[in-house]
Amino acid sequence: NPLSSILLYTDILCQEISTQDTQQYQDLQMIMKEAKRCRIIVNDLLSFSRQNELLAQPTDLNALLEEIVQEIGIQERFQEVRVQMDLDAGLPTIEADPFQLRQVFCNLMNNAADAMPGGGTLTLRTKKGPWPELITAEVQDTGEGISEENMKRLFTPFFTTKPVGKGTGLGLAIIYGIVKMHRGQIGVQSQMGIGTTFTLTLHEELPAQLDRE
Ligand code: ADP
Ligand code: MG
């Protein structure tokens, strides 16, 4: 990755400068910082473009969610977050790409954690419906909520309210692409200061026209 070379050589230049309070050193630090930011954006863009490859297989969504929760349990940003699982034991196996769905739920849970810096409750819910052959999954937080104005821009690539270096604004755009690839739906409900719920609807079996796109 060319960015790695940029970072490496900038680091070498930094070490060659003996005093750190020069303008040159500050400028090099700026190059490093921005190159690191580029690296994050490039990684997100790569997963954004990889969405076209959908490798569907029978997927146990409950098991997938439990797996992800196990993993996030050890992450620092979830330290203050209480996770509540409300999974329908009778949920059928669905035809989906488990790796892409993993990304969907990881992104949603990370956003939920970011929205609850002082702690809160993250609820994961699965259920059958709202129609036959469909299943619903919800990711609910008790975080800061989303303003009406921001609601309209949520899924737009690069839309973020997070400080520089923290958010790329690609998470929800990626999620939207993955859900559409699955012919599913994603909706959001939010109340400022109360919390946010993202609702996903997925098919038990992928509709046939999927192969042609
Ligand atoms: P990023 O997380 O990099 O900012 P996303 O596409 O994941 O990008 O999210 C875009 C924006 O949507 C966030 O910056 C935030 O303002 C808002 N958002 C997403 N999820 C939540 C949530 N659960 N609670 C509050 N705001 C959210
Ligand atoms: Mg995000």
PDB file of C-alpha atoms and ligand atoms in Angstrom:
ATOM      1  CA  ASN A   1       0.000   0.000   0.000  1.00  0.00           C
ATOM      2  CA  PRO A   2       1.601   3.307  -1.096  1.00  0.00           C
ATOM      3  CA  LEU A   3       0.372   4.996   2.083  1.00  0.00           C
ATOM      4  CA  SER A   4       2.575   2.696   4.125  1.00  0.00           C
ATOM      5  CA  SER A   5       5.625   3.969   2.198  1.00  0.00           C
ATOM      6  CA  ILE A   6       4.561   7.571   2.778  1.00  0.00           C
ATOM      7  CA  LEU A   7       4.223   6.884   6.491  1.00  0.00           C
ATOM      8  CA  LEU A   8       7.529   5.025   6.641  1.00  0.00           C
ATOM      9  CA  TYR A   9       9.554   7.726   4.880  1.00  0.00           C
ATOM     10  CA  THR A  10       7.894  10.525   6.813  1.00  0.00           C
ATOM     11  CA  ASP A  11       8.806   8.720   9.994  1.00  0.00           C
ATOM     12  CA  ILE A  12      12.425   8.428   8.831  1.00  0.00           C
ATOM     13  CA  LEU A  13      12.525  12.167   8.064  1.00  0.00           C
ATOM     14  CA  CYS A  14      11.074  12.906  11.498  1.00  0.00           C
ATOM     15  CA  GLN A  15      13.831  10.904  13.157  1.00  0.00           C
ATOM     16  CA  GLU A  16      16.495  12.744  11.142  1.00  0.00           C
ATOM     17  CA  ILE A  17      15.334  16.068  12.489  1.00  0.00           C
ATOM     18  CA  SER A  18      17.126  16.535  15.769  1.00  0.00           C
ATOM     19  CA  THR A  19      14.913  19.194  17.347  1.00  0.00           C
ATOM     20  CA  GLN A  20      11.181  18.721  17.576  1.00  0.00           C
ATOM     21  CA  ASP A  21      10.156  22.347  17.971  1.00  0.00           C
ATOM     22  CA  THR A  22      10.889  23.276  14.365  1.00  0.00           C
ATOM     23  CA  GLN A  23       8.265  24.096  11.754  1.00  0.00           C
ATOM     24  CA  GLN A  24       9.599  21.291   9.554  1.00  0.00           C
ATOM     25  CA  TYR A  25       8.989  18.720  12.270  1.00  0.00           C
ATOM     26  CA  GLN A  26       5.444  20.002  12.810  1.00  0.00           C
ATOM     27  CA  ASP A  27       4.806  19.834   9.060  1.00  0.00           C
ATOM     28  CA  LEU A  28       6.024  16.258   8.907  1.00  0.00           C
ATOM     29  CA  GLN A  29       3.785  15.354  11.831  1.00  0.00           C
ATOM     30  CA  MET A  30       0.866  16.816   9.890  1.00  0.00           C
ATOM     31  CA  ILE A  31       1.747  14.640   6.873  1.00  0.00           C
ATOM     32  CA  MET A  32       1.830  11.587   9.141  1.00  0.00           C
ATOM     33  CA  LYS A  33      -1.507  12.412  10.717  1.00  0.00           C
ATOM     34  CA  GLU A  34      -3.244  12.977   7.399  1.00  0.00           C
ATOM     35  CA  ALA A  35      -1.674   9.882   5.818  1.00  0.00           C
ATOM     36  CA  LYS A  36      -3.003   7.805   8.709  1.00  0.00           C
ATOM     37  CA  ARG A  37      -6.416   9.292   8.131  1.00  0.00           C
ATOM     38  CA  CYS A  38      -6.175   8.399   4.443  1.00  0.00           C
ATOM     39  CA  ARG A  39      -5.317   4.836   5.397  1.00  0.00           C
ATOM     40  CA  ILE A  40      -8.539   4.522   7.403  1.00  0.00           C
ATOM     41  CA  ILE A  41     -10.590   6.023   4.565  1.00  0.00           C
ATOM     42  CA  VAL A  42      -8.949   3.751   1.974  1.00  0.00           C
ATOM     43  CA  ASN A  43      -9.697   0.684   4.087  1.00  0.00           C
ATOM     44  CA  ASP A  44     -13.328   1.742   4.412  1.00  0.00           C
ATOM     45  CA  LEU A  45     -13.561   2.468   0.690  1.00  0.00           C
ATOM     46  CA  LEU A  46     -12.150  -0.954  -0.101  1.00  0.00           C
ATOM     47  CA  SER A  47     -14.850  -2.663   1.921  1.00  0.00           C
ATOM     48  CA  PHE A  48     -17.357  -0.288   0.325  1.00  0.00           C
ATOM     49  CA  SER A  49     -16.397  -1.550  -3.144  1.00  0.00           C
ATOM     50  CA  ARG A  50     -16.116  -5.203  -2.135  1.00  0.00           C
ATOM     51  CA  GLN A  51     -19.838  -5.236  -1.417  1.00  0.00           C
ATOM     52  CA  ASN A  52     -20.514  -6.467  -4.933  1.00  0.00           C
ATOM     53  CA  GLU A  53     -19.306  -9.927  -4.089  1.00  0.00           C
ATOM     54  CA  LEU A  54     -22.133 -11.550  -2.205  1.00  0.00           C
ATOM     55  CA  LEU A  55     -21.290 -15.043  -1.010  1.00  0.00           C
ATOM     56  CA  ALA A  56     -24.601 -16.291   0.306  1.00  0.00           C
ATOM     57  CA  GLN A  57     -24.883 -19.308   2.565  1.00  0.00           C
ATOM     58  CA  PRO A  58     -27.274 -20.526   5.255  1.00  0.00           C
ATOM     59  CA  THR A  59     -26.710 -18.123   8.124  1.00  0.00           C
ATOM     60  CA  ASP A  60     -27.745 -18.362  11.766  1.00  0.00           C
ATOM     61  CA  LEU A  61     -28.212 -14.691  12.595  1.00  0.00           C
ATOM     62  CA  ASN A  62     -28.618 -15.291  16.346  1.00  0.00           C
ATOM     63  CA  ALA A  63     -25.339 -17.194  16.482  1.00  0.00           C
ATOM     64  CA  LEU A  64     -23.644 -14.463  14.460  1.00  0.00           C
ATOM     65  CA  LEU A  65     -24.872 -11.757  16.847  1.00  0.00           C
ATOM     66  CA  GLU A  66     -23.744 -13.746  19.886  1.00  0.00           C
ATOM     67  CA  GLU A  67     -20.332 -14.181  18.301  1.00  0.00           C
ATOM     68  CA  ILE A  68     -19.975 -10.453  17.643  1.00  0.00           C
ATOM     69  CA  VAL A  69     -21.066  -9.584  21.182  1.00  0.00           C
ATOM     70  CA  GLN A  70     -18.406 -11.928  22.573  1.00  0.00           C
ATOM     71  CA  GLU A  71     -15.811 -10.107  20.513  1.00  0.00           C
ATOM     72  CA  ILE A  72     -16.881  -6.574  21.384  1.00  0.00           C
ATOM     73  CA  GLY A  73     -17.004  -7.468  25.079  1.00  0.00           C
ATOM     74  CA  ILE A  74     -13.254  -7.066  25.241  1.00  0.00           C
ATOM     75  CA  GLN A  75     -13.151  -3.754  23.342  1.00  0.00           C
ATOM     76  CA  GLU A  76     -12.593  -0.573  25.259  1.00  0.00           C
ATOM     77  CA  ARG A  77     -15.348   1.465  23.626  1.00  0.00           C
ATOM     78  CA  PHE A  78     -17.896  -1.065  24.994  1.00  0.00           C
ATOM     79  CA  GLN A  79     -16.565  -0.927  28.547  1.00  0.00           C
ATOM     80  CA  GLU A  80     -19.502   1.168  29.813  1.00  0.00           C
ATOM     81  CA  VAL A  81     -22.121  -0.440  27.593  1.00  0.00           C
ATOM     82  CA  ARG A  82     -24.578  -3.012  28.901  1.00  0.00           C
ATOM     83  CA  VAL A  83     -25.554  -5.454  26.162  1.00  0.00           C
ATOM     84  CA  GLN A  84     -29.023  -6.936  26.225  1.00  0.00           C
ATOM     85  CA  MET A  85     -29.982  -9.783  23.899  1.00  0.00           C
ATOM     86  CA  ASP A  86     -33.562 -10.426  22.937  1.00  0.00           C
ATOM     87  CA  LEU A  87     -33.143 -13.117  20.295  1.00  0.00           C
ATOM     88  CA  ASP A  88     -36.004 -15.193  18.925  1.00  0.00           C
ATOM     89  CA  ALA A  89     -34.980 -18.817  19.484  1.00  0.00           C
ATOM     90  CA  GLY A  90     -37.299 -19.875  16.661  1.00  0.00           C
ATOM     91  CA  LEU A  91     -35.608 -17.637  14.107  1.00  0.00           C
ATOM     92  CA  PRO A  92     -35.091 -19.547  10.854  1.00  0.00           C
ATOM     93  CA  THR A  93     -31.721 -19.791   9.174  1.00  0.00           C
ATOM     94  CA  ILE A  94     -31.473 -17.174   6.458  1.00  0.00           C
ATOM     95  CA  GLU A  95     -29.684 -17.125   3.121  1.00  0.00           C
ATOM     96  CA  ALA A  96     -27.146 -14.342   3.423  1.00  0.00           C
ATOM     97  CA  ASP A  97     -23.482 -13.426   3.311  1.00  0.00           C
ATOM     98  CA  PRO A  98     -22.383 -13.858   6.936  1.00  0.00           C
ATOM     99  CA  PHE A  99     -19.184 -11.851   6.496  1.00  0.00           C
ATOM    100  CA  GLN A 100     -21.067  -8.871   5.135  1.00  0.00           C
ATOM    101  CA  LEU A 101     -23.764  -9.152   7.801  1.00  0.00           C
ATOM    102  CA  ARG A 102     -21.030  -9.234  10.399  1.00  0.00           C
ATOM    103  CA  GLN A 103     -19.805  -5.923   9.040  1.00  0.00           C
ATOM    104  CA  VAL A 104     -23.323  -4.488   9.142  1.00  0.00           C
ATOM    105  CA  PHE A 105     -23.819  -5.362  12.802  1.00  0.00           C
ATOM    106  CA  CYS A 106     -20.296  -4.409  13.857  1.00  0.00           C
ATOM    107  CA  ASN A 107     -20.751  -0.987  12.271  1.00  0.00           C
ATOM    108  CA  LEU A 108     -24.145  -0.506  13.910  1.00  0.00           C
ATOM    109  CA  MET A 109     -22.822  -1.554  17.311  1.00  0.00           C
ATOM    110  CA  ASN A 110     -19.792   0.704  16.999  1.00  0.00           C
ATOM    111  CA  ASN A 111     -22.044   3.628  16.160  1.00  0.00           C
ATOM    112  CA  ALA A 112     -24.221   2.753  19.149  1.00  0.00           C
ATOM    113  CA  ALA A 113     -21.186   2.716  21.437  1.00  0.00           C
ATOM    114  CA  ASP A 114     -20.012   6.063  20.037  1.00  0.00           C
ATOM    115  CA  ALA A 115     -23.463   7.511  20.769  1.00  0.00           C
ATOM    116  CA  MET A 116     -23.217   6.431  24.431  1.00  0.00           C
ATOM    117  CA  PRO A 117     -19.867   7.810  25.620  1.00  0.00           C
ATOM    118  CA  GLY A 118     -21.099   7.864  29.213  1.00  0.00           C
ATOM    119  CA  GLY A 119     -22.473   4.337  29.015  1.00  0.00           C
ATOM    120  CA  GLY A 120     -25.899   2.962  28.270  1.00  0.00           C
ATOM    121  CA  THR A 121     -27.726  -0.090  27.025  1.00  0.00           C
ATOM    122  CA  LEU A 122     -27.297  -1.759  23.655  1.00  0.00           C
ATOM    123  CA  THR A 123     -30.197  -4.051  22.792  1.00  0.00           C
ATOM    124  CA  LEU A 124     -30.022  -6.631  20.024  1.00  0.00           C
ATOM    125  CA  ARG A 125     -33.326  -8.068  18.954  1.00  0.00           C
ATOM    126  CA  THR A 126     -34.338 -10.631  16.343  1.00  0.00           C
ATOM    127  CA  LYS A 127     -37.805 -11.794  15.392  1.00  0.00           C
ATOM    128  CA  LYS A 128     -39.804 -13.291  12.571  1.00  0.00           C
ATOM    129  CA  GLY A 129     -41.820 -11.004  10.335  1.00  0.00           C
ATOM    130  CA  PRO A 130     -43.186  -8.439   9.662  1.00  0.00           C
ATOM    131  CA  TRP A 131     -44.386 -10.704   6.831  1.00  0.00           C
ATOM    132  CA  PRO A 132     -43.965 -14.422   6.168  1.00  0.00           C
ATOM    133  CA  GLU A 133     -40.470 -15.306   4.861  1.00  0.00           C
ATOM    134  CA  LEU A 134     -39.003 -12.163   6.393  1.00  0.00           C
ATOM    135  CA  ILE A 135     -36.992 -11.653   9.538  1.00  0.00           C
ATOM    136  CA  THR A 136     -36.269  -8.495  11.498  1.00  0.00           C
ATOM    137  CA  ALA A 137     -33.168  -7.525  13.433  1.00  0.00           C
ATOM    138  CA  GLU A 138     -32.903  -4.438  15.614  1.00  0.00           C
ATOM    139  CA  VAL A 139     -29.935  -2.632  17.104  1.00  0.00           C
ATOM    140  CA  GLN A 140     -31.111  -0.222  19.762  1.00  0.00           C
ATOM    141  CA  ASP A 141     -29.122   2.180  21.916  1.00  0.00           C
ATOM    142  CA  THR A 142     -29.880   4.622  24.706  1.00  0.00           C
ATOM    143  CA  GLY A 143     -27.516   7.213  23.262  1.00  0.00           C
ATOM    144  CA  GLU A 144     -27.642  10.843  22.227  1.00  0.00           C
ATOM    145  CA  GLY A 145     -30.038  10.327  19.311  1.00  0.00           C
ATOM    146  CA  ILE A 146     -30.000  11.789  15.808  1.00  0.00           C
ATOM    147  CA  SER A 147     -31.383  15.196  14.897  1.00  0.00           C
ATOM    148  CA  GLU A 148     -34.064  15.448  12.251  1.00  0.00           C
ATOM    149  CA  GLU A 149     -31.729  17.354   9.993  1.00  0.00           C
ATOM    150  CA  ASN A 150     -29.024  14.679  10.180  1.00  0.00           C
ATOM    151  CA  MET A 151     -31.544  11.880   9.642  1.00  0.00           C
ATOM    152  CA  LYS A 152     -31.772  12.701   5.942  1.00  0.00           C
ATOM    153  CA  ARG A 153     -28.012  12.494   5.421  1.00  0.00           C
ATOM    154  CA  LEU A 154     -27.220   9.421   7.514  1.00  0.00           C
ATOM    155  CA  PHE A 155     -26.586   7.015   4.649  1.00  0.00           C
ATOM    156  CA  THR A 156     -24.710   9.507   2.455  1.00  0.00           C
ATOM    157  CA  PRO A 157     -21.060   8.513   1.979  1.00  0.00           C
ATOM    158  CA  PHE A 158     -18.692  10.684   4.058  1.00  0.00           C
ATOM    159  CA  PHE A 159     -21.453  12.132   6.223  1.00  0.00           C
ATOM    160  CA  THR A 160     -20.147  12.164   9.781  1.00  0.00           C
ATOM    161  CA  THR A 161     -20.652  14.268  12.897  1.00  0.00           C
ATOM    162  CA  LYS A 162     -17.577  12.782  14.544  1.00  0.00           C
ATOM    163  CA  PRO A 163     -14.298  14.632  14.990  1.00  0.00           C
ATOM    164  CA  VAL A 164     -11.595  14.385  12.345  1.00  0.00           C
ATOM    165  CA  GLY A 165      -9.758  11.107  12.717  1.00  0.00           C
ATOM    166  CA  LYS A 166     -12.637   9.369  14.490  1.00  0.00           C
ATOM    167  CA  GLY A 167     -15.297   8.877  11.821  1.00  0.00           C
ATOM    168  CA  THR A 168     -15.039   8.379   8.066  1.00  0.00           C
ATOM    169  CA  GLY A 169     -18.766   8.647   7.415  1.00  0.00           C
ATOM    170  CA  LEU A 170     -18.689   5.419   5.408  1.00  0.00           C
ATOM    171  CA  GLY A 171     -20.148   3.007   7.964  1.00  0.00           C
ATOM    172  CA  LEU A 172     -23.811   3.531   7.179  1.00  0.00           C
ATOM    173  CA  ALA A 173     -23.156   3.895   3.442  1.00  0.00           C
ATOM    174  CA  ILE A 174     -21.498   0.469   3.521  1.00  0.00           C
ATOM    175  CA  ILE A 175     -24.380  -0.950   5.547  1.00  0.00           C
ATOM    176  CA  TYR A 176     -26.905   0.467   3.100  1.00  0.00           C
ATOM    177  CA  GLY A 177     -25.088  -1.145   0.162  1.00  0.00           C
ATOM    178  CA  ILE A 178     -24.908  -4.538   1.883  1.00  0.00           C
ATOM    179  CA  VAL A 179     -28.586  -4.463   2.875  1.00  0.00           C
ATOM    180  CA  LYS A 180     -29.607  -3.539  -0.675  1.00  0.00           C
ATOM    181  CA  MET A 181     -27.460  -6.370  -2.054  1.00  0.00           C
ATOM    182  CA  HIS A 182     -29.510  -8.688   0.139  1.00  0.00           C
ATOM    183  CA  ARG A 183     -32.711  -7.092  -1.143  1.00  0.00           C
ATOM    184  CA  GLY A 184     -33.409  -6.089   2.439  1.00  0.00           C
ATOM    185  CA  GLN A 185     -34.531  -2.871   4.067  1.00  0.00           C
ATOM    186  CA  ILE A 186     -33.016  -0.669   6.730  1.00  0.00           C
ATOM    187  CA  GLY A 187     -34.886   1.901   8.752  1.00  0.00           C
ATOM    188  CA  VAL A 188     -34.043   4.146  11.667  1.00  0.00           C
ATOM    189  CA  GLN A 189     -35.998   5.695  14.498  1.00  0.00           C
ATOM    190  CA  SER A 190     -34.447   8.157  16.884  1.00  0.00           C
ATOM    191  CA  GLN A 191     -35.263  10.575  19.632  1.00  0.00           C
ATOM    192  CA  MET A 192     -32.762  13.160  20.799  1.00  0.00           C
ATOM    193  CA  GLY A 193     -31.478  12.309  24.257  1.00  0.00           C
ATOM    194  CA  ILE A 194     -33.407   9.039  24.386  1.00  0.00           C
ATOM    195  CA  GLY A 195     -31.790   6.798  21.818  1.00  0.00           C
ATOM    196  CA  THR A 196     -31.773   5.282  18.376  1.00  0.00           C
ATOM    197  CA  THR A 197     -33.021   2.045  16.831  1.00  0.00           C
ATOM    198  CA  PHE A 198     -31.851   0.694  13.498  1.00  0.00           C
ATOM    199  CA  THR A 199     -34.225  -1.918  12.061  1.00  0.00           C
ATOM    200  CA  LEU A 200     -33.176  -4.390   9.390  1.00  0.00           C
ATOM    201  CA  THR A 201     -35.533  -6.562   7.420  1.00  0.00           C
ATOM    202  CA  LEU A 202     -34.038  -9.513   5.575  1.00  0.00           C
ATOM    203  CA  HIS A 203     -35.422 -12.332   3.437  1.00  0.00           C
ATOM    204  CA  GLU A 204     -35.215 -15.938   4.603  1.00  0.00           C
ATOM    205  CA  GLU A 205     -34.321 -16.790   1.041  1.00  0.00           C
ATOM    206  CA  LEU A 206     -32.721 -14.382  -1.379  1.00  0.00           C
ATOM    207  CA  PRO A 207     -35.024 -13.343  -4.210  1.00  0.00           C
ATOM    208  CA  ALA A 208     -34.005 -14.896  -7.522  1.00  0.00           C
ATOM    209  CA  GLN A 209     -33.241 -11.704  -9.462  1.00  0.00           C
ATOM    210  CA  LEU A 210     -30.257 -11.154  -7.189  1.00  0.00           C
ATOM    211  CA  ASP A 211     -27.925 -13.189  -9.396  1.00  0.00           C
ATOM    212  CA  ARG A 212     -28.384 -10.953 -12.380  1.00  0.00           C
ATOM    213  CA  GLU A 213     -27.003  -7.756 -10.873  1.00  0.00           C
TER     214      GLU A 213
HETATM  215  P1  ADP B   1     -19.143   7.474  11.228  1.00  0.00           P
HETATM  216  O1  ADP B   1     -19.483   6.499  12.313  1.00  0.00           O
HETATM  217  O2  ADP B   1     -17.774   7.258  10.669  1.00  0.00           O
HETATM  218  O3  ADP B   1     -19.396   8.905  11.598  1.00  0.00           O
HETATM  219  P2  ADP B   1     -21.456   6.362   9.899  1.00  0.00           P
HETATM  220  O4  ADP B   1     -21.840   6.293   8.463  1.00  0.00           O
HETATM  221  O5  ADP B   1     -21.321   5.063  10.617  1.00  0.00           O
HETATM  222  O6  ADP B   1     -20.106   7.179   9.960  1.00  0.00           O
HETATM  223  O7  ADP B   1     -22.489   7.257  10.680  1.00  0.00           O
HETATM  224  C1  ADP B   1     -22.770   8.559  10.181  1.00  0.00           C
HETATM  225  C2  ADP B   1     -23.313   9.462  11.264  1.00  0.00           C
HETATM  226  O8  ADP B   1     -24.608   9.007  11.659  1.00  0.00           O
HETATM  227  C3  ADP B   1     -22.514   9.504  12.552  1.00  0.00           C
HETATM  228  O9  ADP B   1     -21.438  10.410  12.477  1.00  0.00           O
HETATM  229  C4  ADP B   1     -23.574   9.954  13.553  1.00  0.00           C
HETATM  230  O10 ADP B   1     -23.761  11.331  13.498  1.00  0.00           O
HETATM  231  C5  ADP B   1     -24.832   9.313  13.026  1.00  0.00           C
HETATM  232  N1  ADP B   1     -25.179   8.069  13.736  1.00  0.00           N
HETATM  233  C6  ADP B   1     -25.067   6.805  13.254  1.00  0.00           C
HETATM  234  N2  ADP B   1     -25.494   5.900  14.164  1.00  0.00           N
HETATM  235  C7  ADP B   1     -25.875   6.601  15.251  1.00  0.00           C
HETATM  236  C8  ADP B   1     -26.430   6.247  16.530  1.00  0.00           C
HETATM  237  N3  ADP B   1     -26.647   4.960  16.876  1.00  0.00           N
HETATM  238  N4  ADP B   1     -26.733   7.253  17.399  1.00  0.00           N
HETATM  239  C9  ADP B   1     -26.510   8.540  17.060  1.00  0.00           C
HETATM  240  N5  ADP B   1     -25.988   8.943  15.875  1.00  0.00           N
HETATM  241  C10 ADP B   1     -25.674   7.992  14.977  1.00  0.00           C
HETATM  242 MG    MG B   2     -19.763   4.452  12.013  1.00  0.00          MG
END
